[in-house]
Short mmCIF file of C-alpha atoms in Angstrom, two decimals:
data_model
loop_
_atom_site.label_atom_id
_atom_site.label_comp_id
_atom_site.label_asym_id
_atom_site.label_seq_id
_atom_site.Cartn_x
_atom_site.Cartn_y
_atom_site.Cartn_z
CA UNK A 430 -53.45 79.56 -79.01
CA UNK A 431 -50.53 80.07 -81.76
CA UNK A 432 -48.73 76.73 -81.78
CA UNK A 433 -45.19 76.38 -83.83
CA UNK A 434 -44.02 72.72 -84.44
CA UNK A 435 -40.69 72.74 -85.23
CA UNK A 436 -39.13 69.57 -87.36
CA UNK A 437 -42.91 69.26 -88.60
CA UNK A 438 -41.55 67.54 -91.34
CA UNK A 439 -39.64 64.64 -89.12
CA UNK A 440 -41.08 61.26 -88.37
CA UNK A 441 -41.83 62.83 -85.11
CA UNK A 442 -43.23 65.92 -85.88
CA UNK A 443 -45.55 64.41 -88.32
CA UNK A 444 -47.09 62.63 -85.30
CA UNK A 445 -47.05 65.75 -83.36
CA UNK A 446 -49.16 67.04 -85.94
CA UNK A 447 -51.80 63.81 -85.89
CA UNK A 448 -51.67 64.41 -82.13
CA UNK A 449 -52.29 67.64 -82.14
CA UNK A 450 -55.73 66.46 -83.95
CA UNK A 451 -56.25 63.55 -82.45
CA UNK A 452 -56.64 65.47 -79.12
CA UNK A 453 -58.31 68.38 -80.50
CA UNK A 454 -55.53 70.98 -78.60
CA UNK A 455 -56.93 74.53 -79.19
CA UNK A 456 -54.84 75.70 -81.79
CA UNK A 457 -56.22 78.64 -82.97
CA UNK A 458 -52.89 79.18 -85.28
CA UNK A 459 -50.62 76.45 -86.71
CA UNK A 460 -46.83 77.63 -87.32
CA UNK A 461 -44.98 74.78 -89.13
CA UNK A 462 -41.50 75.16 -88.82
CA UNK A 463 -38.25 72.78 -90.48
CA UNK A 464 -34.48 73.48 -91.49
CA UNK A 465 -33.90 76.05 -94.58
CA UNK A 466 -34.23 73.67 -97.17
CA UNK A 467 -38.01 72.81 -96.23
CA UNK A 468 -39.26 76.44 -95.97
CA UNK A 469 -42.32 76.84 -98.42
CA UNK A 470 -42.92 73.79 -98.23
CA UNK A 471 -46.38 72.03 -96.84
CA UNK A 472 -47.66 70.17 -94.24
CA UNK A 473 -51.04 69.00 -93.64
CA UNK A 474 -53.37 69.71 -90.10
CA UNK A 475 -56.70 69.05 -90.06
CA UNK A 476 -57.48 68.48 -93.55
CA UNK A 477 -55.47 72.39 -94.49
CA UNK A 478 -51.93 72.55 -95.80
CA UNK A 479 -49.65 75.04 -94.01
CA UNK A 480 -46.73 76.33 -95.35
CA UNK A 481 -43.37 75.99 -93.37
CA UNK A 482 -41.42 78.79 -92.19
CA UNK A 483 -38.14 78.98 -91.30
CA UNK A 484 -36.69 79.62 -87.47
CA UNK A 485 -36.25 83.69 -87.78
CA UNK A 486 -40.25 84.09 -89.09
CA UNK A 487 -41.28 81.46 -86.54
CA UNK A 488 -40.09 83.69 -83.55
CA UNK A 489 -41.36 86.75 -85.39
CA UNK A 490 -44.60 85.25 -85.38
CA UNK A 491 -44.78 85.17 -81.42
CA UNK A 492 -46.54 81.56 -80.82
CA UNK A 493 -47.49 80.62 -77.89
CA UNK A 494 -45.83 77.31 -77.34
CA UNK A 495 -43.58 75.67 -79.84
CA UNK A 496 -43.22 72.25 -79.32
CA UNK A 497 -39.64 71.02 -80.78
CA UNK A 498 -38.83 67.38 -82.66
CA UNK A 499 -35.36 68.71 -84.74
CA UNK A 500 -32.24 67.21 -82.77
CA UNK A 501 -30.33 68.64 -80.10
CA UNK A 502 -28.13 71.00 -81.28
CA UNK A 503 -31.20 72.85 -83.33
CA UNK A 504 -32.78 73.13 -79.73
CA UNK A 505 -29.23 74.62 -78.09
CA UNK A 506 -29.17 76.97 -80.87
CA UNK A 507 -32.76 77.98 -81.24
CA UNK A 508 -34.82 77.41 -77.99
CA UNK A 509 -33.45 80.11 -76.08
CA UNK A 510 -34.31 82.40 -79.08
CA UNK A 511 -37.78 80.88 -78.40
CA UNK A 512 -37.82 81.49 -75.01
CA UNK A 513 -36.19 85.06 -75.03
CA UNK A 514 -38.97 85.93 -77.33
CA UNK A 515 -41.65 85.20 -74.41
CA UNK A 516 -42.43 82.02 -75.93
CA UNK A 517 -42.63 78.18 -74.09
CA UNK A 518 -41.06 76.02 -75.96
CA UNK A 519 -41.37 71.67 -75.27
CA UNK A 520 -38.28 70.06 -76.46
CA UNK A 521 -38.01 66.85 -77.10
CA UNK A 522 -34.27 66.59 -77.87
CA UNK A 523 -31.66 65.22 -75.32
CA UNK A 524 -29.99 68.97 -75.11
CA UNK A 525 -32.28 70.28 -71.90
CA UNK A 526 -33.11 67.42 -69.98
CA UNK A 527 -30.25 66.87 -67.49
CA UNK A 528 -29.59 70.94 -67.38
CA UNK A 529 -30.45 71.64 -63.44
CA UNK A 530 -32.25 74.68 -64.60
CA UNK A 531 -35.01 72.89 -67.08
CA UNK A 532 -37.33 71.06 -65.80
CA UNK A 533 -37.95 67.02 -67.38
CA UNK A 534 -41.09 66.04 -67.41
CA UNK A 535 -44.15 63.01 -67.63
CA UNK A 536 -47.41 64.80 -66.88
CA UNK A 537 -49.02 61.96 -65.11
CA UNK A 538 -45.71 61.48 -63.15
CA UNK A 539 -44.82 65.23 -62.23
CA UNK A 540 -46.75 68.11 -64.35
CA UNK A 541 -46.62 69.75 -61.08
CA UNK A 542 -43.40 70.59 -61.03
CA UNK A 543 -43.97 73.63 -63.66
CA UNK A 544 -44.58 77.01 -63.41
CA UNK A 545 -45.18 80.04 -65.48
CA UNK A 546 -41.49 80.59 -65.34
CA UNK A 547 -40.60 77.55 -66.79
CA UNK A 548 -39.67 78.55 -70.90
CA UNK A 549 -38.09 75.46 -71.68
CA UNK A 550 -39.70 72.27 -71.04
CA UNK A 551 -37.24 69.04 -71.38
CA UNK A 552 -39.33 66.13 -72.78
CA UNK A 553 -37.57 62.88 -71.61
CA UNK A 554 -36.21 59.92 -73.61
CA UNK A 555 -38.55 57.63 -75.18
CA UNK A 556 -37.26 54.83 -73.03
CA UNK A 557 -37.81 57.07 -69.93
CA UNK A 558 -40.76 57.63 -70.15
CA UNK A 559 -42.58 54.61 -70.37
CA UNK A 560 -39.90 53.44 -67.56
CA UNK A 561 -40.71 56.16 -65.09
CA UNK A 562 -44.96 55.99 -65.95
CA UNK A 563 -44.42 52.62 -64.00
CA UNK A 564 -41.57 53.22 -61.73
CA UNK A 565 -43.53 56.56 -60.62
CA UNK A 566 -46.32 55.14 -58.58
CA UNK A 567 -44.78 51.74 -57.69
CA UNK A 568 -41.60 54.36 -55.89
CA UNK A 569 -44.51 56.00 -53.70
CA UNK A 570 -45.40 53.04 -52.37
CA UNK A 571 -42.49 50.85 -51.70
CA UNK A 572 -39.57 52.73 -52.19
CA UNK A 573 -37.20 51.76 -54.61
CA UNK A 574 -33.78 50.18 -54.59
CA UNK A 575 -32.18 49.48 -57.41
CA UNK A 576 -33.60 48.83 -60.90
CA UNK A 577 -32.11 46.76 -63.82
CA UNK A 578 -33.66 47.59 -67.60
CA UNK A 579 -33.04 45.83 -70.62
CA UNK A 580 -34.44 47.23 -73.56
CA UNK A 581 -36.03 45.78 -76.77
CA UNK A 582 -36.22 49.32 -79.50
CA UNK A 583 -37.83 49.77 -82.37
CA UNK A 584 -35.88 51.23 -85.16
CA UNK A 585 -38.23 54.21 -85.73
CA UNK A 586 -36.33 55.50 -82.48
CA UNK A 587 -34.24 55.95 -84.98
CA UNK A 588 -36.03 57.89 -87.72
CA UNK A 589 -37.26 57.29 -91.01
CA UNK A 590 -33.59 56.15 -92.72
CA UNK A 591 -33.68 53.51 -90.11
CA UNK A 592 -37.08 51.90 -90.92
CA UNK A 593 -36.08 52.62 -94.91
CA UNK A 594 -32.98 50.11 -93.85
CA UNK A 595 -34.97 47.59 -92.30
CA UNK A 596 -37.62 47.15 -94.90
CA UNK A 597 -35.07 47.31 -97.72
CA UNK A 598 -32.98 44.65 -95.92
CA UNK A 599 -36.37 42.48 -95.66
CA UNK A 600 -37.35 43.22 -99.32
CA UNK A 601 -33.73 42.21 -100.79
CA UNK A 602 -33.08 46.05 -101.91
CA UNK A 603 -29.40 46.81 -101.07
CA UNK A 604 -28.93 50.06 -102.60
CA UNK A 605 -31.12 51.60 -99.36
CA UNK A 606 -28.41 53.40 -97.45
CA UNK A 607 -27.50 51.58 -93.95
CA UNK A 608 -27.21 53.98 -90.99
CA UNK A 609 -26.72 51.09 -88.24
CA UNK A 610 -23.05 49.63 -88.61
CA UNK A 611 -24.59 46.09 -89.43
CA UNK A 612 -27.83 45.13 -90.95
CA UNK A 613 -31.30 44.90 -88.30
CA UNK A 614 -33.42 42.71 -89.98
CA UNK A 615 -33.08 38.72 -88.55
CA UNK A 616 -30.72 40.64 -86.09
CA UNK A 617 -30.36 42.70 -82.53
CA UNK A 618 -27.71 45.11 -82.07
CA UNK A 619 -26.92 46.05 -78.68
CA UNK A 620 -25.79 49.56 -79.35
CA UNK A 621 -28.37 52.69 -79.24
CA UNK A 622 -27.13 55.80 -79.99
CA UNK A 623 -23.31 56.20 -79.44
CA UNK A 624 -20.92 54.53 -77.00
CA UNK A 625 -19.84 57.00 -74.04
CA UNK A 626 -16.26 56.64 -72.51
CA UNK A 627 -17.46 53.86 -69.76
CA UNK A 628 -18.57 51.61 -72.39
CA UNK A 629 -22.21 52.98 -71.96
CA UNK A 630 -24.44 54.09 -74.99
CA UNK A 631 -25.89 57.63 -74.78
CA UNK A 632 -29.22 55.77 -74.46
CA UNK A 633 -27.96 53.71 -71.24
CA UNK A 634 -27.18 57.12 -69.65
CA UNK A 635 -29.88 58.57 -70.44
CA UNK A 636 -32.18 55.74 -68.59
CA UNK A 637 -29.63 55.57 -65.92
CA UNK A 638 -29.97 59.55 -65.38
CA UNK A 639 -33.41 60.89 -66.37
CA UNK A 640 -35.99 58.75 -64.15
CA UNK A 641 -34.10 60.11 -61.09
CA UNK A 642 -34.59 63.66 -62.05
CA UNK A 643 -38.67 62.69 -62.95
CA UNK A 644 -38.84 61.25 -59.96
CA UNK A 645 -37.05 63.58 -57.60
CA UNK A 646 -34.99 60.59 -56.16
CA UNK A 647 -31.47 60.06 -56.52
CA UNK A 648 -31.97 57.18 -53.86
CA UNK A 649 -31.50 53.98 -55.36
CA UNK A 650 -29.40 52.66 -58.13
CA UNK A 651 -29.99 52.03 -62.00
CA UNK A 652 -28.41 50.28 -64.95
CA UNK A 653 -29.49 49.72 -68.35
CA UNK A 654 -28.56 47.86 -71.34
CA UNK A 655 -30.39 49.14 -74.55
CA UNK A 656 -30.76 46.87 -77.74
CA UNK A 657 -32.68 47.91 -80.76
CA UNK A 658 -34.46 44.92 -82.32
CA UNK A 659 -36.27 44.86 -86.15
CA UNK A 660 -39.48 46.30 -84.74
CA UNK A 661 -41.41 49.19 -86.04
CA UNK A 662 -44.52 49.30 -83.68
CA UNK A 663 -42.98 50.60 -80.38
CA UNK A 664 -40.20 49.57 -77.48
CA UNK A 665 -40.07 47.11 -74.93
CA UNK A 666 -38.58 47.05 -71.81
CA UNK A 667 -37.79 43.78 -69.13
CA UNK A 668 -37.50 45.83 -66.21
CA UNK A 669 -35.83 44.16 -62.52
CA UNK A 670 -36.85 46.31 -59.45
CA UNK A 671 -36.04 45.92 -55.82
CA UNK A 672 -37.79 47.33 -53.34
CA UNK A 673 -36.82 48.84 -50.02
CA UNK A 674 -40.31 47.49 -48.48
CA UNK A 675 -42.12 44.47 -48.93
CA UNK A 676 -44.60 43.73 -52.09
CA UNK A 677 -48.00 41.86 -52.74
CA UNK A 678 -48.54 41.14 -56.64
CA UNK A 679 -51.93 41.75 -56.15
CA UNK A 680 -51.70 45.42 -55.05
CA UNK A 681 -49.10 45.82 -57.84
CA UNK A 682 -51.55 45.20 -60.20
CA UNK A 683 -54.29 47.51 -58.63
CA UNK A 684 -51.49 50.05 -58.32
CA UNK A 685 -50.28 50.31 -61.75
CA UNK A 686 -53.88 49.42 -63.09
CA UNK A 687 -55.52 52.98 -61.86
CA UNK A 688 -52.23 54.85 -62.58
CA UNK A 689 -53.56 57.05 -65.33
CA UNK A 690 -51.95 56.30 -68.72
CA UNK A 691 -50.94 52.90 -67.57
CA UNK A 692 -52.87 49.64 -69.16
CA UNK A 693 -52.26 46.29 -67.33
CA UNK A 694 -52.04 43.41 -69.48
CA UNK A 695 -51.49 40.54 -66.95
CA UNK A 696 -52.94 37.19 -68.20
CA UNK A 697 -50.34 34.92 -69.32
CA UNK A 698 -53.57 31.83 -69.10
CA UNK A 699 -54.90 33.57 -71.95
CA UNK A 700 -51.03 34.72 -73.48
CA UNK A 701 -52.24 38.03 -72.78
CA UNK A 702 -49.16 40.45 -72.52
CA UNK A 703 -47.73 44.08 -74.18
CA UNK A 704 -46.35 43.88 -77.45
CA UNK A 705 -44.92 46.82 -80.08
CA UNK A 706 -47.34 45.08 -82.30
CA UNK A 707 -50.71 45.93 -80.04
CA UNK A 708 -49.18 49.82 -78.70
CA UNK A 709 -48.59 50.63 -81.83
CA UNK A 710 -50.53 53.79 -82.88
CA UNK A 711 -51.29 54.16 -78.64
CA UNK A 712 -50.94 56.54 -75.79
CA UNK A 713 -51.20 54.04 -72.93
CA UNK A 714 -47.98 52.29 -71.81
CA UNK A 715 -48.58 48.62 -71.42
CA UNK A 716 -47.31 46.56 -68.58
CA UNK A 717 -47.74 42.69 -67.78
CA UNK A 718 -45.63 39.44 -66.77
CA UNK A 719 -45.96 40.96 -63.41
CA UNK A 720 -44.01 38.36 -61.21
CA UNK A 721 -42.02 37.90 -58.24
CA UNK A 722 -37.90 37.73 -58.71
CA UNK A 723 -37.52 34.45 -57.49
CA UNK A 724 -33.99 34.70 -56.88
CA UNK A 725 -34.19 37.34 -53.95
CA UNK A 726 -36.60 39.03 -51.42
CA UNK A 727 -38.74 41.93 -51.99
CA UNK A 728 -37.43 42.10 -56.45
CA UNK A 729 -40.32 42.30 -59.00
CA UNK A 730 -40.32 41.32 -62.57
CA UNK A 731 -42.52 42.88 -65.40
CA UNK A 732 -42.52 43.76 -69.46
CA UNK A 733 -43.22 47.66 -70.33
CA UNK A 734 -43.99 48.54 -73.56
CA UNK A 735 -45.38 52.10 -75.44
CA UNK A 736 -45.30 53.45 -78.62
CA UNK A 737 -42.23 55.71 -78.81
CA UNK A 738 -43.24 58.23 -81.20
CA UNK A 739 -46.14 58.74 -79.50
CA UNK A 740 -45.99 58.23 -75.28
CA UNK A 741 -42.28 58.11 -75.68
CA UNK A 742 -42.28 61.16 -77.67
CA UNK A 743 -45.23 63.34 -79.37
CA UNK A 744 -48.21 62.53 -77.44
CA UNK A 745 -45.99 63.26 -74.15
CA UNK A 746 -44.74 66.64 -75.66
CA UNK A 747 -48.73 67.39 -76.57
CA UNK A 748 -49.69 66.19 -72.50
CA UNK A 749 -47.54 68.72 -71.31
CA UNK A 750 -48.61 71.67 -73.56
CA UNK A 751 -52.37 70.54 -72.13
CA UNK A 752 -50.98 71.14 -68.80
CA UNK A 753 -50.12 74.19 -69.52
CA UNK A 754 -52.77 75.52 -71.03
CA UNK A 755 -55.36 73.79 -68.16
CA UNK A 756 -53.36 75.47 -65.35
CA UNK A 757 -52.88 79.08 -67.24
CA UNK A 758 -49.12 78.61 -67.35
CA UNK A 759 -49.09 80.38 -71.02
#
């Protein structure tokens, strides 16, 4: 199994990598791949250094699956080079995911959705993901209405420059270079990714879009509001869903509790609730303050939260190459 990582150098693709270990994925052949100016450079798998190669000697070299982490217009450019050449490719950039022809995917949600056909794989938003690992089962049973998500993201959704910002702003260093327009630390800035012509951040569309698609439901309604908060472990979401049909918090719990993936941490007796600080470094996504919406019928209340470079990101992209490989779709 020939695997090419491309943006291995990336605060992504570096966890692709430790993934990649971590689950012990049969990679029989490690192609590191990054932008022009990265090419001989190393990267370290299992204890070996590999040497990065650039795009055109990537494709040459006929991998299997590449599993992408460089941006989206890298993927436009370059994944249906990939694909051309015979070769699946897992992207987790924003450029597939809403294209009718891809399919977007959360293996525990819909893996089955995929076929040998399939040569590029969207990997959904961070946010998404951990959104729809809950909204998933919880739809099956009582059919959903309308959901309402505020989120709570760590900077490392934004990449390494971000998280150099926030620790230079708590260490007193201000020749770090800024790439939010005002400083994170001691603050929250309600704007994730870029503001679309409805007043909407691409990150509010994309949580407003991509769980229907997962979910093959365009049925009931969904708004978001994202924030990004001085937080390195992981995101958070306070998530509002109606129902079409009638709840019990008690099945809830056993519901999302043996959803695979999905850890309940419900104990507020013993302050016993997800935090960034405790997914950090996880697969799982978390979910607790499971409680009724007091203000209307059949309207539950509950706290996600995941790691997003590894759930919301890597470890997803990885799932879905498993998948693959455990239903001979490559």
């Amino acid at each position: 199994m020939k695997v090419a990582v491309v943006g291995s150098t990336g605060m992504v693709g570096q966890v692709m990598l430790k993934v990649l270990e971590e689950r012990n994925f049969p990679v029989t052949e490690l192609i590191p791949v990054a932008s022009e100016r990265s090419v001989g450079k190393k990267v370290k798998y299992k204890q070996k250094e590999f040497t990065i190669v650039s795009m055109k000697d990537a494709i040459a070299a006929k991998p299997d699956i590449a599993i992408f982490s460089a941006g989206g217009s890298t993927s436009l450019e370059f994944a249906p080079l990939f694909a051309e050449a015979g070769i699946t490719v897992i992207d987790n950039s924003s450029a597939w995911r809403m294209d009718p022809d891809k399919k977007l995917v959360v293996p525990e949600i819909n893996a089955d959705v995929l076929t040998k056909e399939d040569k590029i794989i969207a990997n959904p938003n961070c946010s998404t993901i951990q959104l729809v690992m809950v909204l998933g089962p919880l739809n099956k049973k009582y059919d959903l209405k309308r959901v309402i998500v505020s989120t709570y993201q760590s900077v490392t959704g934004t990449g390494k420059a971000a998280v150099d910002q926030l620790n230079g702003e708590i260490s007193g260093d201000d020749s770090v270079a800024k790439v939010y327009p005002y400083q994170i630390f001691k603050n929250a800035l309600p704007h994730c990714d870029v503001f679309a012509e409805d007043d909407y951040t691409k990150e509010e569309i994309k949580l407003m879009k991509e769980p229907k698609k997962i979910l093959g439901d365009d049925t009931f309604n969904l708004t978001a509001t994202a924030v990004r908060v001085p937080v390195q472990g992981g995101h958070s979401e306070s998530v509002n869903i109606e129902f079409e049909n009638e709840f019990e918090l008690d099945e809830v719990r056993i519901i999302l509790s043996e959803t695979p993936g999905v850890v309940v941490m419900d104990d507020v007796k013993n302050n016993h609730y997800p935090m960034p600080l405790y997914s950090e470094g996880k697969d799982e996504v978390f979910v607790g303050r499971i409680r009724r919406d007091l203000s209307q019928p059949k309207t539950l209340n509950l706290w996600i939260v995941a790691d997003n470079l590894r759930k919301g990101a890597a470890t997803n992209a990885v799932q879905i190459a498993e998948y693959l490989v455990a239903n001979n779709l490559v």
